[in-house]
Structures are given as structure tokens and as C-alpha cells.
Amino acid sequence: MAQKQKVSYVCENCGYDSIRWYGQCPSCKSWDSLKEFRDAPEPASPKGVFFSGRKPAKSIDDIDTADELRFGTGFSELDRVLGGGAVRGSIVLIGGEPGIGKSTLMLQICHSLSGCGTVLYASGEESQRQIKLRGDRLGVRGKNISVLAETNLDLILDTAAEMKPAFLIVDSVQTVYRPGVSAAPGNVAQIKECTMALLRLAKDTGTVVFVVGHVNKDGEIAGPKILEHMVDCVLYFEGEKQNAYRILRAAKNRFGSTNEIGVFEMKEKGLAEIVNPSEAMLAGRPAGVPGTCITAVMEGTRPILAEIQALVAKSAFGNPRRMASGVDYNRAVLLLAVLETRAGLLLGGSDAYVNVIGGLKIDEPAADLATVIALASSFRDKPVLPDTLAIGEVGLTGELRRVNAIEQRMAEAARMKLGRCICPYYGTAGIRVPEGLEVIRVKSIPEALAAALDG
């Protein structure tokens, strides 16, 4: 007698599971996000799926980790984000908008990974000929790289069982399906079942699995939120397709920090890593122009100099416009209110635009001071003094608060030949100041504006 399938409804945004359908998710309150999910009964001996069998519990002191292996991908920027390289038996999910460079990066790392073992590249979006043509353009070749154009995950797993590859790349998880699941590819049920099968493969055989995933309009991996909980690492490719620079950021990493980023540049022959991101972010910066200021942000253990630009113009409408790109919109509005109240700048009747050059997204408060100075510089139509770096968190009373890793930020500024650094007064006493860098310690917004614009 056939086993009856269990029907449930799973929210695509938060992973909420319910036995009945709701128009609005009870957990995250999003509308029309609950999709039907049918648990497919497992056959007695599924073909192509790996099972390790029952294993006894062990004391944590008796577990051997000596065989923990990491493989270099050929890109030091990618290895940095992964925490030192790809870990044996891990499953990595790489997401990003269409055309951002996910498939290009995956094909490029095949060349380096093939030196450590066999690579199986399974694509559900391109034919073998298309992948070969793209590989020729990128200079990717080798006998250890096998290409499979297939959307049936069971056939992909059968091929992996025969080849026993050290690395498996699936491009993409939204295009593959399992025949035993009565749902279309890309459906919640298919994505969950396919990822679970790939997870079993990685854990039971030690294969490193890279899974490419598309993102939805909100910039998150398309599919159920539980997908991100199942994998070991979640990496996001950020940046505009029209912009040459790409930012690879870790949203989850069981084997390293989630604060590291990798910077790449899209060129004619594929992605090239940017070893000096600060130089790339400041390239082409105009001199003597109002509305621009340099800050230093920490991405993991790496300080990066970023240029924040602001434009303040008289509004032609009753409600002035506020726009922010690369910084949090609500944070930018807050800083505008602080400027008007604590520094006396009448910005209520002006449009204000804030932008971070290079596609970098800044989410730490250390960039507050540079944002404030750039806005004031544009409003007063007075450029910031040359080679000035601004670091500090701005409070609602107009005071400047200390930030972490101040010495690393100053060292990066000195390396990039900047001569002045405006920083908070408190928390900077006794720090080591690099040679050639003048440090100006200020307590409030008015003092900072005077030091940056008037000297």
C-alpha cells in the first residue's frame, strides 16, 4: 500500500511551517508567501543517494579532527570569505542576481580545484557546448573537470556515485528537480528535497558541494528560508551589473567569520580579484569638489577606505526627497536630523542624496561622521580639506562616540598616503598614530565640521 504524502505549507521568507494555508504568514506577516509542500516518501534504497548508516554517539574529547582539510580555490579573496578555503564535506550556497557573475566564478575555480581532485560541474541552465565555450574564454580546461548538463538530480547523484568527485558544483538549485517530488523545479518542495540530498552527499562522502542560487526581488535566496539553515556557508554576490566591481559577502559561515568580504572586478576574461580594495574604491576620486569625504570601514579583520558622496539641493516640491545607496536609509535620515538640530544647517527644504562609491554597502556606525561631513560640505558648497579621513559614530545629541579598531583604520589611511584623520576625542587617547598622519580629536559635530571644512 502506497504511503500517503504529508501536505504542509511553508513560508518562502521565514520558513514557517503550517498544516493549513494562510493568506498572510503568521510569523513574518508577509502576504502570499505560504507555498504547498509535499513530503515525498523515501524509497527503501534510493538510487544515487548516499547514506552513512547509524553512528554511535561519541564523547567530544574522542572526536578526531585531524583529517579536517581545506582546499584553496585559486582566489585569495574567496578563500578569505570562506575562512581559509573550502572545507571537505561542506556545502556552500552562492547567491546573487542574474548576470552578477556566479556561474563565471564557479567555472573559474574549477581550474584550481582540479589540481586537488576531480571536479563535476552540473549545470541545469547551459549545455555542455555553452560551458565549453565559456571555459575557453576564461582559460578553464583540464582532464579532471567533467561537465554534465542535467536537471534531474537523481541522475546527477548517479554520476557522482560513479565518478566519486572531490568537488561538485550544481548550477543552479532552482533548475534541478527530483522525480519523486510532485512539484515543479524551483518550488519550495523541490528546493528543500534537492538541497537535502546534496547535503547527504557532502556529509557522507566528504565531497565539497557548491550550489548556485538565484535571489528574489528582496535580494534573498529564492526558496524557503530553511535552505540557508541547511547549508554550511551562504555567500552573496553584491554589486550592479553595470559596475565592474563585485563584492562577495558571507551571510553565514560555520567554518569562519561572517564579517569578511572579497572584492572582485569583472573583466573580459572573467573575474579578477582586487588585492588592494582601498585603492580601487578611491580611484578616480575628484579633488576640490564639495560633497565627498573618505572613511575607513572594517570588513572582518580588513580595513577598507571608502568614499561617501552627498548632494544637497534645494527642493522643488513641498516634501524634499531623501535617497541613500550603500548606507542605511533610516540612518541617513537620522544624520540629516542631527545636522539640522545640532549643527544649525537648515536642510528641511532641501533634497539630500547619499551614495557610497564602488557598490560597497556600509552598515557600521563608524561611517556616520564621514556622511555628516559630506552632507555639510555639499550644503555649504565648500570642499573637504585634502587627504582627510573621518571616523566616528554620531549620537543624537551631536556628540562623537568611539569606534573599534581605530588603529587599524589609521594604519590603512597612512598606507594610502592620507595626511589628516578626524576621530572622536574619547577612546583615542594613547593610541599608536602612524608616521605622517595628523590626528584631530573632536567631541561634537560642530568641531568636526570646523576641522574638515575650515581647517
GROMACS .gro file of C-alpha atoms in nm:
model
  455
    1MET     CA    1   0.000   0.000   0.000
    2ALA     CA    2   0.141   0.336  -0.105
    3GLN     CA    3   0.240   0.568   0.174
    4LYS     CA    4   0.030   0.885   0.188
    5GLN     CA    5   0.216   1.209   0.131
    6LYS     CA    6   0.210   1.465   0.409
    7VAL     CA    7   0.094   1.809   0.288
    8SER     CA    8   0.214   2.124   0.464
    9TYR     CA    9   0.256   2.491   0.379
   10VAL     CA   10   0.595   2.659   0.415
   11CYS     CA   11   0.667   3.034   0.411
   12GLU     CA   12   0.925   3.126   0.148
   13ASN     CA   13   1.053   3.420   0.356
   14CYS     CA   14   1.088   3.286   0.711
   15GLY     CA   15   1.039   2.908   0.681
   16TYR     CA   16   0.722   2.899   0.893
   17ASP     CA   17   0.556   2.557   0.863
   18SER     CA   18   0.179   2.511   0.889
   19ILE     CA   19  -0.070   2.233   0.819
   20ARG     CA   20  -0.311   2.482   0.660
   21TRP     CA   21  -0.276   2.769   0.416
   22TYR     CA   22  -0.292   3.134   0.523
   23GLY     CA   23  -0.300   3.441   0.302
   24GLN     CA   24  -0.062   3.612   0.545
   25CYS     CA   25   0.222   3.433   0.718
   26PRO     CA   26   0.152   3.428   1.095
   27SER     CA   27   0.525   3.456   1.167
   28CYS     CA   28   0.673   3.724   0.937
   29LYS     CA   29   0.340   3.883   0.829
   30SER     CA   30   0.428   3.864   0.458
   31TRP     CA   31   0.141   3.813   0.213
   32ASP     CA   32   0.101   3.517  -0.025
   33SER     CA   33   0.428   3.359   0.087
   34LEU     CA   34   0.298   3.018   0.205
   35LYS     CA   35   0.358   2.754  -0.063
   36GLU     CA   36   0.239   2.395  -0.068
   37PHE     CA   37   0.498   2.138   0.033
   38ARG     CA   38   0.457   1.761   0.000
   39ASP     CA   39   0.694   1.529   0.182
   40ALA     CA   40   0.787   1.257  -0.064
   41PRO     CA   41   0.819   0.911   0.098
   42GLU     CA   42   1.173   0.778   0.076
   43PRO     CA   43   1.215   0.454  -0.120
   44ALA     CA   44   1.376   0.160   0.054
   45SER     CA   45   1.711   0.203  -0.124
   46PRO     CA   46   1.717   0.532  -0.313
   47LYS     CA   47   1.943   0.525  -0.614
   48GLY     CA   48   2.222   0.777  -0.618
   49VAL     CA   49   2.163   0.896  -0.260
   50PHE     CA   50   2.431   0.832  -0.002
   51PHE     CA   51   2.357   0.706   0.347
   52SER     CA   52   2.619   0.663   0.613
   53GLY     CA   53   2.405   0.446   0.838
   54ARG     CA   54   2.364   0.481   1.210
   55LYS     CA   55   2.667   0.603   1.400
   56PRO     CA   56   2.711   0.579   1.776
   57ALA     CA   57   2.737   0.891   1.990
   58LYS     CA   58   3.091   0.990   2.087
   59SER     CA   59   3.242   1.198   2.360
   60ILE     CA   60   3.352   1.534   2.229
   61ASP     CA   61   3.705   1.463   2.357
   62ASP     CA   62   3.723   1.145   2.145
   63ILE     CA   63   3.623   1.303   1.815
   64ASP     CA   64   3.918   1.325   1.575
   65THR     CA   65   3.952   1.646   1.373
   66ALA     CA   66   4.298   1.575   1.233
   67ASP     CA   67   4.151   1.500   0.890
   68GLU     CA   68   3.995   1.846   0.858
   69LEU     CA   69   4.108   1.954   0.512
   70ARG     CA   70   4.076   2.286   0.334
   71PHE     CA   71   4.121   2.338  -0.038
   72GLY     CA   72   4.238   2.660  -0.200
   73THR     CA   73   4.002   2.788  -0.467
   74GLY     CA   74   4.265   2.985  -0.658
   75PHE     CA   75   4.116   3.315  -0.540
   76SER     CA   76   4.261   3.450  -0.216
   77GLU     CA   77   3.955   3.676  -0.183
   78LEU     CA   78   3.718   3.378  -0.196
   79ASP     CA   79   3.937   3.180   0.042
   80ARG     CA   80   3.929   3.474   0.285
   81VAL     CA   81   3.548   3.480   0.282
   82LEU     CA   82   3.531   3.101   0.328
   83GLY     CA   83   3.759   3.125   0.630
   84GLY     CA   84   4.075   2.988   0.467
   85GLY     CA   85   3.942   2.774   0.183
   86ALA     CA   86   3.672   2.519   0.107
   87VAL     CA   87   3.631   2.259   0.383
   88ARG     CA   88   3.599   1.891   0.292
   89GLY     CA   89   3.242   1.770   0.329
   90SER     CA   90   3.092   2.118   0.333
   91ILE     CA   91   2.809   2.258   0.123
   92VAL     CA   92   2.835   2.621   0.012
   93LEU     CA   93   2.543   2.823  -0.126
   94ILE     CA   94   2.631   3.118  -0.350
   95GLY     CA   95   2.351   3.362  -0.431
   96GLY     CA   96   2.322   3.673  -0.641
   97GLU     CA   97   2.124   3.848  -0.909
   98PRO     CA   98   2.122   3.709  -1.265
   99GLY     CA   99   2.432   3.815  -1.459
  100ILE     CA  100   2.629   3.918  -1.149
  101GLY     CA  101   2.900   3.655  -1.212
  102LYS     CA  102   2.806   3.346  -1.004
  103SER     CA  103   2.849   3.093  -1.285
  104THR     CA  104   3.167   3.267  -1.402
  105LEU     CA  105   3.322   3.239  -1.055
  106MET     CA  106   3.222   2.874  -1.022
  107LEU     CA  107   3.375   2.783  -1.358
  108GLN     CA  108   3.693   2.976  -1.281
  109ILE     CA  109   3.756   2.798  -0.951
  110CYS     CA  110   3.728   2.463  -1.131
  111HIS     CA  111   4.075   2.518  -1.274
  112SER     CA  112   4.240   2.540  -0.931
  113LEU     CA  113   4.020   2.278  -0.764
  114SER     CA  114   4.102   2.027  -1.037
  115GLY     CA  115   4.457   2.017  -0.905
  116CYS     CA  116   4.324   1.872  -0.577
  117GLY     CA  117   4.081   1.619  -0.724
  118THR     CA  118   3.808   1.554  -0.979
  119VAL     CA  119   3.553   1.828  -1.035
  120LEU     CA  120   3.198   1.760  -1.157
  121TYR     CA  121   3.022   2.071  -1.291
  122ALA     CA  122   2.648   2.001  -1.323
  123SER     CA  123   2.451   2.273  -1.500
  124GLY     CA  124   2.077   2.292  -1.543
  125GLU     CA  125   2.093   2.621  -1.732
  126GLU     CA  126   2.355   2.569  -2.003
  127SER     CA  127   2.451   2.295  -2.244
  128GLN     CA  128   2.791   2.130  -2.242
  129ARG     CA  129   2.888   2.324  -2.554
  130GLN     CA  130   2.795   2.656  -2.394
  131ILE     CA  131   3.000   2.576  -2.085
  132LYS     CA  132   3.294   2.471  -2.304
  133LEU     CA  133   3.282   2.799  -2.499
  134ARG     CA  134   3.271   2.999  -2.178
  135GLY     CA  135   3.554   2.788  -2.035
  136ASP     CA  136   3.769   2.863  -2.340
  137ARG     CA  137   3.708   3.234  -2.292
  138LEU     CA  138   3.803   3.209  -1.924
  139GLY     CA  139   4.101   2.980  -1.986
  140VAL     CA  140   3.949   2.687  -1.792
  141ARG     CA  141   4.048   2.342  -1.910
  142GLY     CA  142   4.171   2.012  -1.772
  143LYS     CA  143   4.102   1.640  -1.777
  144ASN     CA  144   3.990   1.647  -1.413
  145ILE     CA  145   3.697   1.877  -1.494
  146SER     CA  146   3.382   1.698  -1.610
  147VAL     CA  147   3.074   1.884  -1.734
  148LEU     CA  148   2.721   1.746  -1.703
  149ALA     CA  149   2.416   1.924  -1.847
  150GLU     CA  150   2.131   1.776  -1.644
  151THR     CA  151   1.832   1.891  -1.436
  152ASN     CA  152   1.738   1.553  -1.288
  153LEU     CA  153   1.911   1.547  -0.950
  154ASP     CA  154   1.894   1.167  -0.925
  155LEU     CA  155   2.098   1.139  -1.247
  156ILE     CA  156   2.345   1.395  -1.111
  157LEU     CA  157   2.381   1.189  -0.794
  158ASP     CA  158   2.423   0.871  -1.002
  159THR     CA  159   2.707   1.036  -1.192
  160ALA     CA  160   2.865   1.149  -0.866
  161ALA     CA  161   2.838   0.794  -0.728
  162GLU     CA  162   3.025   0.662  -1.034
  163MET     CA  163   3.291   0.935  -1.054
  164LYS     CA  164   3.335   0.998  -0.679
  165PRO     CA  165   3.439   1.361  -0.740
  166ALA     CA  166   3.614   1.566  -0.474
  167PHE     CA  167   3.410   1.870  -0.578
  168LEU     CA  168   3.056   1.903  -0.712
  169ILE     CA  169   2.911   2.228  -0.848
  170VAL     CA  170   2.535   2.250  -0.907
  171ASP     CA  171   2.421   2.549  -1.115
  172SER     CA  172   2.154   2.623  -1.008
  173VAL     CA  173   1.939   2.476  -0.730
  174GLN     CA  174   1.627   2.639  -0.879
  175THR     CA  175   1.660   2.437  -1.203
  176VAL     CA  176   1.715   2.084  -1.068
  177TYR     CA  177   1.438   1.851  -0.953
  178ARG     CA  178   1.379   1.509  -0.801
  179PRO     CA  179   1.132   1.285  -0.988
  180GLY     CA  180   0.977   1.157  -0.664
  181VAL     CA  181   0.857   1.507  -0.567
  182SER     CA  182   0.534   1.616  -0.733
  183ALA     CA  183   0.630   1.981  -0.780
  184ALA     CA  184   0.790   2.194  -1.049
  185PRO     CA  185   1.161   2.287  -1.034
  186GLY     CA  186   1.213   2.593  -0.817
  187ASN     CA  187   0.919   2.505  -0.594
  188VAL     CA  188   0.966   2.504  -0.217
  189ALA     CA  189   0.936   2.125  -0.202
  190GLN     CA  190   1.186   2.068  -0.483
  191ILE     CA  191   1.446   2.309  -0.345
  192LYS     CA  192   1.422   2.156   0.002
  193GLU     CA  193   1.446   1.795  -0.118
  194CYS     CA  194   1.730   1.864  -0.363
  195THR     CA  195   1.934   2.052  -0.105
  196MET     CA  196   1.880   1.775   0.150
  197ALA     CA  197   2.007   1.515  -0.098
  198LEU     CA  198   2.316   1.727  -0.174
  199LEU     CA  199   2.372   1.773   0.199
  200ARG     CA  200   2.372   1.394   0.247
  201LEU     CA  201   2.621   1.358  -0.036
  202ALA     CA  202   2.857   1.615   0.118
  203LYS     CA  203   2.845   1.475   0.471
  204ASP     CA  204   2.862   1.105   0.382
  205THR     CA  205   3.132   1.116   0.114
  206GLY     CA  206   3.336   1.425   0.206
  207THR     CA  207   3.261   1.590  -0.128
  208VAL     CA  208   3.275   1.970  -0.132
  209VAL     CA  209   2.947   2.086  -0.284
  210PHE     CA  210   2.895   2.435  -0.429
  211VAL     CA  211   2.533   2.526  -0.500
  212VAL     CA  212   2.438   2.833  -0.704
  213GLY     CA  213   2.110   3.002  -0.611
  214HIS     CA  214   1.917   3.294  -0.756
  215VAL     CA  215   1.783   3.575  -0.540
  216ASN     CA  216   1.434   3.723  -0.526
  217LYS     CA  217   1.336   4.088  -0.555
  218ASP     CA  218   1.424   4.143  -0.188
  219GLY     CA  219   1.784   4.029  -0.251
  220GLU     CA  220   1.749   3.700  -0.060
  221ILE     CA  221   1.798   3.344  -0.184
  222ALA     CA  222   1.485   3.237  -0.372
  223GLY     CA  223   1.317   2.949  -0.193
  224PRO     CA  224   1.238   2.862   0.168
  225LYS     CA  225   1.442   3.029   0.441
  226ILE     CA  226   1.525   2.684   0.575
  227LEU     CA  227   1.757   2.645   0.274
  228GLU     CA  228   2.008   2.879   0.437
  229HIS     CA  229   1.991   2.685   0.764
  230MET     CA  230   2.070   2.355   0.590
  231VAL     CA  231   2.397   2.460   0.423
  232ASP     CA  232   2.730   2.535   0.590
  233CYS     CA  233   2.809   2.863   0.416
  234VAL     CA  234   2.591   3.126   0.249
  235LEU     CA  235   2.772   3.373   0.024
  236TYR     CA  236   2.614   3.667  -0.154
  237PHE     CA  237   2.744   3.836  -0.467
  238GLU     CA  238   2.666   4.208  -0.447
  239GLY     CA  239   2.707   4.487  -0.698
  240GLU     CA  240   2.547   4.631  -1.007
  241LYS     CA  241   2.582   4.452  -1.340
  242GLN     CA  242   2.681   4.784  -1.497
  243ASN     CA  243   2.952   4.829  -1.233
  244ALA     CA  244   3.282   4.644  -1.277
  245TYR     CA  245   3.327   4.574  -0.907
  246ARG     CA  246   3.167   4.278  -0.727
  247ILE     CA  247   3.151   4.226  -0.351
  248LEU     CA  248   3.137   3.871  -0.216
  249ARG     CA  249   2.999   3.870   0.138
  250ALA     CA  250   2.938   3.583   0.382
  251ALA     CA  251   2.593   3.580   0.543
  252LYS     CA  252   2.663   3.251   0.723
  253ASN     CA  253   2.982   3.053   0.774
  254ARG     CA  254   3.026   2.757   1.006
  255PHE     CA  255   3.399   2.748   0.940
  256GLY     CA  256   3.496   3.114   0.966
  257SER     CA  257   3.390   3.472   1.023
  258THR     CA  258   3.084   3.626   0.860
  259ASN     CA  259   3.242   3.973   0.857
  260GLU     CA  260   3.492   3.914   0.577
  261ILE     CA  261   3.432   4.031   0.220
  262GLY     CA  262   3.603   3.961  -0.110
  263VAL     CA  263   3.635   4.224  -0.381
  264PHE     CA  264   3.641   4.126  -0.750
  265GLU     CA  265   3.640   4.308  -1.080
  266MET     CA  266   3.458   4.176  -1.385
  267LYS     CA  267   3.688   4.183  -1.685
  268GLU     CA  268   3.679   4.046  -2.039
  269LYS     CA  269   3.836   3.717  -1.930
  270GLY     CA  270   3.627   3.670  -1.616
  271LEU     CA  271   3.654   3.781  -1.256
  272ALA     CA  272   3.981   3.917  -1.122
  273GLU     CA  273   4.039   3.964  -0.751
  274ILE     CA  274   4.120   4.309  -0.614
  275VAL     CA  275   4.413   4.271  -0.375
  276ASN     CA  276   4.402   4.639  -0.269
  277PRO     CA  277   4.032   4.732  -0.233
  278SER     CA  278   4.104   5.075  -0.082
  279GLU     CA  279   4.296   5.184  -0.391
  280ALA     CA  280   4.017   5.056  -0.617
  281MET     CA  281   3.743   5.232  -0.417
  282LEU     CA  282   3.925   5.566  -0.424
  283ALA     CA  283   4.031   5.551  -0.790
  284GLY     CA  284   3.904   5.850  -0.987
  285ARG     CA  285   3.807   6.049  -0.678
  286PRO     CA  286   3.763   6.418  -0.771
  287ALA     CA  287   3.979   6.675  -0.593
  288GLY     CA  288   3.848   7.003  -0.457
  289VAL     CA  289   3.480   6.916  -0.514
  290PRO     CA  290   3.220   6.966  -0.236
  291GLY     CA  291   3.016   6.674  -0.108
  292THR     CA  292   3.274   6.396  -0.077
  293CYS     CA  293   3.456   6.251   0.224
  294ILE     CA  294   3.669   5.941   0.293
  295THR     CA  295   3.604   5.698   0.577
  296ALA     CA  296   3.752   5.365   0.687
  297VAL     CA  297   3.526   5.065   0.744
  298MET     CA  298   3.619   4.729   0.891
  299GLU     CA  299   3.522   4.422   0.690
  300GLY     CA  300   3.623   4.144   0.925
  301THR     CA  301   3.991   4.198   1.000
  302ARG     CA  302   4.048   4.412   0.692
  303PRO     CA  303   4.018   4.793   0.691
  304ILE     CA  304   3.893   4.941   0.365
  305LEU     CA  305   3.882   5.306   0.269
  306ALA     CA  306   3.554   5.412   0.112
  307GLU     CA  307   3.435   5.734  -0.046
  308ILE     CA  308   3.099   5.870   0.065
  309GLN     CA  309   2.939   6.128  -0.163
  310ALA     CA  310   2.647   6.353  -0.080
  311LEU     CA  311   2.441   6.600  -0.280
  312VAL     CA  312   2.217   6.858  -0.116
  313ALA     CA  313   2.000   7.065  -0.350
  314LYS     CA  314   1.706   7.299  -0.298
  315SER     CA  315   1.381   7.104  -0.330
  316ALA     CA  316   1.128   7.200  -0.595
  317PHE     CA  317   0.846   7.027  -0.408
  318GLY     CA  318   0.680   7.056  -0.070
  319ASN     CA  319   0.825   6.729   0.055
  320PRO     CA  320   1.203   6.711  -0.002
  321ARG     CA  321   1.344   6.383  -0.132
  322ARG     CA  322   1.580   6.160   0.065
  323MET     CA  323   1.775   5.883  -0.109
  324ALA     CA  324   2.059   5.660   0.013
  325SER     CA  325   2.265   5.399  -0.172
  326GLY     CA  326   2.523   5.191   0.012
  327VAL     CA  327   2.419   5.321   0.356
  328ASP     CA  328   2.106   5.254   0.557
  329TYR     CA  329   1.829   5.492   0.453
  330ASN     CA  330   1.694   5.536   0.805
  331ARG     CA  331   2.045   5.607   0.934
  332ALA     CA  332   2.094   5.874   0.667
  333VAL     CA  333   1.764   6.043   0.762
  334LEU     CA  334   1.869   6.035   1.128
  335LEU     CA  335   2.201   6.205   1.048
  336LEU     CA  336   2.019   6.474   0.849
  337ALA     CA  337   1.804   6.548   1.154
  338VAL     CA  338   2.114   6.567   1.377
  339LEU     CA  339   2.281   6.808   1.133
  340GLU     CA  340   1.982   7.038   1.128
  341THR     CA  341   1.923   7.034   1.504
  342ARG     CA  342   2.277   7.021   1.646
  343ALA     CA  343   2.480   7.197   1.373
  344GLY     CA  344   2.225   7.458   1.264
  345LEU     CA  345   2.214   7.354   0.896
  346LEU     CA  346   1.865   7.422   0.758
  347LEU     CA  347   1.820   7.109   0.548
  348GLY     CA  348   1.441   7.082   0.583
  349GLY     CA  349   1.375   7.239   0.244
  350SER     CA  350   1.648   7.058   0.050
  351ASP     CA  351   1.671   6.726  -0.130
  352ALA     CA  352   1.951   6.505   0.004
  353TYR     CA  353   2.122   6.214  -0.170
  354VAL     CA  354   2.393   5.989  -0.020
  355ASN     CA  355   2.595   5.734  -0.214
  356VAL     CA  356   2.890   5.503  -0.145
  357ILE     CA  357   3.120   5.471  -0.445
  358GLY     CA  358   3.209   5.128  -0.584
  359GLY     CA  359   2.893   4.941  -0.485
  360LEU     CA  360   3.013   4.892  -0.127
  361LYS     CA  361   2.743   4.858   0.139
  362ILE     CA  362   2.832   5.010   0.476
  363ASP     CA  363   2.636   4.901   0.782
  364GLU     CA  364   2.859   5.014   1.068
  365PRO     CA  365   2.822   5.346   1.257
  366ALA     CA  366   3.189   5.437   1.208
  367ALA     CA  367   3.090   5.595   0.875
  368ASP     CA  368   2.848   5.840   1.042
  369LEU     CA  369   3.100   6.122   1.069
  370ALA     CA  370   3.206   6.099   0.703
  371THR     CA  371   2.840   6.102   0.596
  372VAL     CA  372   2.770   6.411   0.806
  373ILE     CA  373   3.077   6.592   0.673
  374ALA     CA  374   2.989   6.508   0.311
  375LEU     CA  375   2.634   6.641   0.359
  376ALA     CA  376   2.757   6.961   0.525
  377SER     CA  377   3.021   7.008   0.255
  378SER     CA  378   2.759   6.989  -0.019
  379PHE     CA  379   2.516   7.215   0.167
  380ARG     CA  380   2.780   7.484   0.226
  381ASP     CA  381   2.933   7.427  -0.119
  382LYS     CA  382   3.274   7.402   0.042
  383PRO     CA  383   3.509   7.107  -0.028
  384VAL     CA  384   3.661   6.897   0.248
  385LEU     CA  385   4.026   6.970   0.313
  386PRO     CA  386   4.252   6.743   0.101
  387ASP     CA  387   4.360   6.397   0.224
  388THR     CA  388   4.115   6.398   0.515
  389LEU     CA  389   3.978   6.082   0.674
  390ALA     CA  390   3.673   6.092   0.902
  391ILE     CA  391   3.591   5.816   1.152
  392GLY     CA  392   3.330   5.821   1.426
  393GLU     CA  393   2.978   5.737   1.537
  394VAL     CA  394   2.736   6.027   1.571
  395GLY     CA  395   2.493   6.040   1.861
  396LEU     CA  396   2.155   6.211   1.868
  397THR     CA  397   2.291   6.492   2.082
  398GLY     CA  398   2.559   6.568   1.823
  399GLU     CA  399   2.844   6.404   2.015
  400LEU     CA  400   3.101   6.172   1.863
  401ARG     CA  401   3.141   5.823   2.008
  402ARG     CA  402   3.436   5.590   1.989
  403VAL     CA  403   3.463   5.310   1.733
  404ASN     CA  404   3.655   4.983   1.737
  405ALA     CA  405   3.979   4.902   1.555
  406ILE     CA  406   4.077   5.269   1.532
  407GLU     CA  407   4.449   5.189   1.498
  408GLN     CA  408   4.392   4.954   1.202
  409ARG     CA  409   4.183   5.218   1.028
  410MET     CA  410   4.452   5.482   1.078
  411ALA     CA  411   4.722   5.246   0.954
  412GLU     CA  412   4.526   5.191   0.632
  413ALA     CA  413   4.486   5.568   0.589
  414ALA     CA  414   4.860   5.618   0.632
  415ARG     CA  415   4.931   5.340   0.381
  416MET     CA  416   4.712   5.520   0.128
  417LYS     CA  417   4.905   5.846   0.190
  418LEU     CA  418   4.626   6.036   0.367
  419GLY     CA  419   4.755   6.314   0.590
  420ARG     CA  420   4.469   6.401   0.828
  421CYS     CA  421   4.234   6.193   1.041
  422ILE     CA  422   3.933   6.336   1.225
  423CYS     CA  423   3.826   6.099   1.501
  424PRO     CA  424   3.635   6.102   1.833
  425TYR     CA  425   3.807   6.258   2.133
  426TYR     CA  426   3.707   5.981   2.372
  427GLY     CA  427   3.862   5.639   2.329
  428THR     CA  428   4.159   5.758   2.121
  429ALA     CA  429   4.399   5.861   2.396
  430GLY     CA  430   4.725   5.668   2.392
  431ILE     CA  431   4.671   5.506   2.052
  432ARG     CA  432   4.963   5.447   1.816
  433VAL     CA  433   4.950   5.707   1.541
  434PRO     CA  434   5.122   5.613   1.213
  435GLU     CA  435   5.403   5.837   1.099
  436GLY     CA  436   5.291   6.121   0.873
  437LEU     CA  437   4.927   6.114   0.986
  438GLU     CA  438   4.787   6.414   1.173
  439VAL     CA  439   4.513   6.312   1.418
  440ILE     CA  440   4.243   6.567   1.505
  441ARG     CA  441   4.033   6.461   1.805
  442VAL     CA  442   3.691   6.626   1.827
  443LYS     CA  443   3.398   6.596   2.067
  444SER     CA  444   3.100   6.721   1.865
  445ILE     CA  445   2.964   6.774   1.515
  446PRO     CA  446   3.042   7.150   1.504
  447GLU     CA  447   3.405   7.081   1.596
  448ALA     CA  448   3.429   6.812   1.329
  449LEU     CA  449   3.282   7.037   1.059
  450ALA     CA  450   3.522   7.315   1.151
  451ALA     CA  451   3.819   7.077   1.129
  452ALA     CA  452   3.708   6.923   0.798
  453LEU     CA  453   3.589   7.232   0.611
  454ASP     CA  454   3.774   7.524   0.767
  455GLY     CA  455   4.089   7.360   0.897
   0.00000   0.00000   0.00000
